[in-house]
Amino acid sequence: MTETLFNKRLRVHVKCKDCEERLTDDTDPYFLYNLAISEEDFQSLKVQQGLLVDFASFPQKFIDLLNQCISEEDRDHPKFLLQLSSPSSPVLDHSPANLNVVETNAFKHLTHLSLKLLHGTDLELKKYLAVCLSTVKEEKQQLEKRLTKTEDDLSRQLSYAQQTLSEKSRELDKLRSEWTSQTSALSSSHSQDLTAEREKALETQTRLQQQNEQLRRELEGAHTKSTQQLQSRLGELEASNRDLTEKRYKSESIIRDLKTKLVGLEEESQRAKQQILSLRRENSTLDTECHERERQVNQLQTRLAVLEQEIKDKDQLVLRTKEVLEATQQQKNSVEGNAESKQLQIGKLEATVKCLSEELIKANGIIKKLQGELKGLAGKIKMKNTVTVSQEKVLQETQERLHTAQRDLQDTQQQLKHREEEVSKLKEQLEASIQKLDESREVLKTNENVIMWLNKQLNENQLSRKPEVIGTFETPSALSASAGQRMGSASHIMGYPITSTGNSKLSSLPQIFFLAETSREPAGLESKYFEKREDSIPLRGLLSGIQLNKAVPRPPPAKPGLQSLPSAYFPG
């Protein structure tokens, strides 16, 4: 029984002869390539491609390469990729194909591993499709089970929701009946409360006028004092701003000078680097020439030694020839016929010795010349090295000056940044002070308008002497239904939106709510004076905290959707 070590989806680039490169497609069920490697096949593959792993560790190393390809799939220029190539066929039919693990870089495409795959036979394809079909069926059964379970859960939730709805409907009917009874009781007591509230309003008006006059005097004094403080502060800020502006201009000029010096130093550094590179190239060329001359000298010395050995051999031959000549002269009378041939041999030997002597003299001259050139080259190399060392010292000093200028530039920029932050903070403080001054003026104006409007309303009510419904007195238990019923006709309660409170809990104390129709506005006073302000000053004696709680029912939780499982028709 085989064990599955790797089963993932990979992106494979298909490359055929005379066609564009493309990716593999899972929609082709007949696309199947197999490869079985035995230990003997692996040894051949190892020798052919120069692998450094053994047969036991080869699967894990191959899996590591595939994981590298997966990690690089989403990049624009992946470093590792898989290629399925068929160099002999324009399309991938039933011909063999090569699966290559390729590492790409800026220089070349390096193939780490190349495996030859064979197209699956009909029997292998049927087995593979059968396995895929069984996997799909198992997933289908699991999905059906999950669907059945989900339907049961939703049915139970639906029945529970219907039951809860019926209970809430009964509670709503009960609340409506209670609200009707409470409304009738409140209508009877409303007229008495209205008369008492009118008397309280007159007393409140008188007290408010006195408080407003005192508040106006206090605000005028505080306004005058704050205006003087702000003007003095503004003068100080303007002087500080001018100083900071001058410092900024000076810093900018210093930065420009430093930038100019920096550019000059960089150009000098670049020129010095180029000179050092050219000197190094010349030095390497001279080293090459020196090595070549040394090699020639060694060859000539070897040839000289050979020639000297040949001369020694010739001298020995000449000595032996002389001995033979002496013996021949002694036997001259007997071997007179051979004398001429011996004389010719002696002449040839003497000519050979003379030629060898001349070649030896020439070789010595060449050796002396090469030795002189070698000494000259050594002097040039020494001089080049001295120039290179001096250039490197100059370059190091230039780089140190460049680093010093960069540090000065950074310090100057940091100081300029701190100055700009201080200027911005001072500007924000000035704007906040001006804004507070405007808000104080607006509050004073608003209080005056409210008092004028209250006076006008009280005068109109006293002149008309007719009962007019200007508000409703409600208890917290009837507030929810009353507010919900009036949403169609009334839009605001003292500038606040009227909304249904649902089951929100209100205070047990009674509260006064003044209703204004959407199509009617109080005469002589704009609606903006009823808007709520965070920094407004509450008027003493008025009922503050007039508000409605809004409780929005929470929506039911969203039903979790069924997540689609990845297809196992073609396992990766």
mmCIF file of N, CA, C and O in Angstrom, residues 17 56 78 118 125-126 158 268 276 283 297 307 346 358 366 393 414 487 506 522:
data_model
loop_
_atom_site.group_PDB
_atom_site.id
_atom_site.type_symbol
_atom_site.label_atom_id
_atom_site.label_comp_id
_atom_site.label_asym_id
_atom_site.label_seq_id
_atom_site.Cartn_x
_atom_site.Cartn_y
_atom_site.Cartn_z
ATOM 1 N N LYS A 17 6.291 23.352 -28.539
ATOM 2 C CA LYS A 17 7.063 23.836 -29.685
ATOM 3 C C LYS A 17 6.201 24.756 -30.542
ATOM 4 O O LYS A 17 5.077 24.429 -30.893
ATOM 5 N N ALA A 56 16.654 7.859 -0.842
ATOM 6 C CA ALA A 56 15.755 7.956 0.313
ATOM 7 C C ALA A 56 15.318 9.408 0.569
ATOM 8 O O ALA A 56 14.164 9.655 0.941
ATOM 9 N N PRO A 78 7.904 35.266 -10.322
ATOM 10 C CA PRO A 78 8.272 34.203 -9.374
ATOM 11 C C PRO A 78 9.693 33.713 -9.611
ATOM 12 O O PRO A 78 10.168 33.617 -10.743
ATOM 13 N N LEU A 118 5.119 10.448 -18.669
ATOM 14 C CA LEU A 118 4.435 9.727 -19.737
ATOM 15 C C LEU A 118 2.939 9.935 -19.619
ATOM 16 O O LEU A 118 2.391 9.998 -18.506
ATOM 17 N N LEU A 125 -6.112 6.184 -16.806
ATOM 18 C CA LEU A 125 -7.049 7.295 -16.820
ATOM 19 C C LEU A 125 -8.383 6.901 -16.203
ATOM 20 O O LEU A 125 -9.001 7.664 -15.437
ATOM 21 N N LYS A 126 -8.858 5.658 -16.499
ATOM 22 C CA LYS A 126 -10.127 5.205 -15.907
ATOM 23 C C LYS A 126 -10.003 5.067 -14.399
ATOM 24 O O LYS A 126 -10.916 5.447 -13.648
ATOM 25 N N LEU A 158 -37.310 28.858 13.214
ATOM 26 C CA LEU A 158 -38.516 29.491 12.701
ATOM 27 C C LEU A 158 -39.693 29.295 13.646
ATOM 28 O O LEU A 158 -40.460 30.233 13.931
ATOM 29 N N GLU A 268 33.284 64.676 -6.484
ATOM 30 C CA GLU A 268 34.694 64.340 -6.271
ATOM 31 C C GLU A 268 34.867 62.882 -5.884
ATOM 32 O O GLU A 268 35.794 62.202 -6.357
ATOM 33 N N ILE A 276 40.199 55.158 -9.272
ATOM 34 C CA ILE A 276 40.686 53.946 -8.597
ATOM 35 C C ILE A 276 40.347 52.705 -9.424
ATOM 36 O O ILE A 276 41.177 51.797 -9.573
ATOM 37 N N ASN A 283 46.406 47.976 -13.218
ATOM 38 C CA ASN A 283 47.240 47.123 -12.366
ATOM 39 C C ASN A 283 47.046 45.652 -12.705
ATOM 40 O O ASN A 283 48.003 44.884 -12.799
ATOM 41 N N VAL A 297 60.108 33.830 -19.809
ATOM 42 C CA VAL A 297 61.468 33.687 -19.264
ATOM 43 C C VAL A 297 61.726 32.259 -18.824
ATOM 44 O O VAL A 297 62.792 31.681 -19.074
ATOM 45 N N LEU A 307 69.754 23.484 -24.457
ATOM 46 C CA LEU A 307 70.837 23.757 -25.408
ATOM 47 C C LEU A 307 72.208 23.532 -24.767
ATOM 48 O O LEU A 307 73.148 23.021 -25.422
ATOM 49 N N ILE A 346 83.912 15.482 -39.254
ATOM 50 C CA ILE A 346 84.458 16.487 -38.331
ATOM 51 C C ILE A 346 83.979 17.888 -38.717
ATOM 52 O O ILE A 346 83.645 18.719 -37.867
ATOM 53 N N GLU A 358 76.012 30.104 -31.386
ATOM 54 C CA GLU A 358 75.297 31.319 -31.772
ATOM 55 C C GLU A 358 73.890 31.373 -31.142
ATOM 56 O O GLU A 358 73.438 32.419 -30.650
ATOM 57 N N ILE A 366 68.206 37.486 -25.226
ATOM 58 C CA ILE A 366 66.753 37.576 -25.002
ATOM 59 C C ILE A 366 66.427 37.535 -23.521
ATOM 60 O O ILE A 366 65.561 38.278 -23.010
ATOM 61 N N LYS A 393 43.261 57.003 0.065
ATOM 62 C CA LYS A 393 43.270 57.894 1.221
ATOM 63 C C LYS A 393 42.446 59.143 0.947
ATOM 64 O O LYS A 393 41.668 59.609 1.792
ATOM 65 N N GLN A 414 16.309 68.791 11.437
ATOM 66 C CA GLN A 414 15.585 68.468 12.672
ATOM 67 C C GLN A 414 15.216 69.743 13.437
ATOM 68 O O GLN A 414 14.101 69.886 13.949
ATOM 69 N N MET A 487 -45.589 60.741 15.637
ATOM 70 C CA MET A 487 -44.466 60.838 14.687
ATOM 71 C C MET A 487 -44.920 61.365 13.336
ATOM 72 O O MET A 487 -44.137 61.947 12.601
ATOM 73 N N LEU A 506 -37.618 54.966 31.425
ATOM 74 C CA LEU A 506 -37.493 56.399 31.684
ATOM 75 C C LEU A 506 -37.557 56.645 33.179
ATOM 76 O O LEU A 506 -37.885 55.752 33.972
ATOM 77 N N PRO A 522 -42.039 78.854 15.920
ATOM 78 C CA PRO A 522 -42.349 79.967 16.832
ATOM 79 C C PRO A 522 -41.993 81.296 16.192
ATOM 80 O O PRO A 522 -40.932 81.454 15.598
#
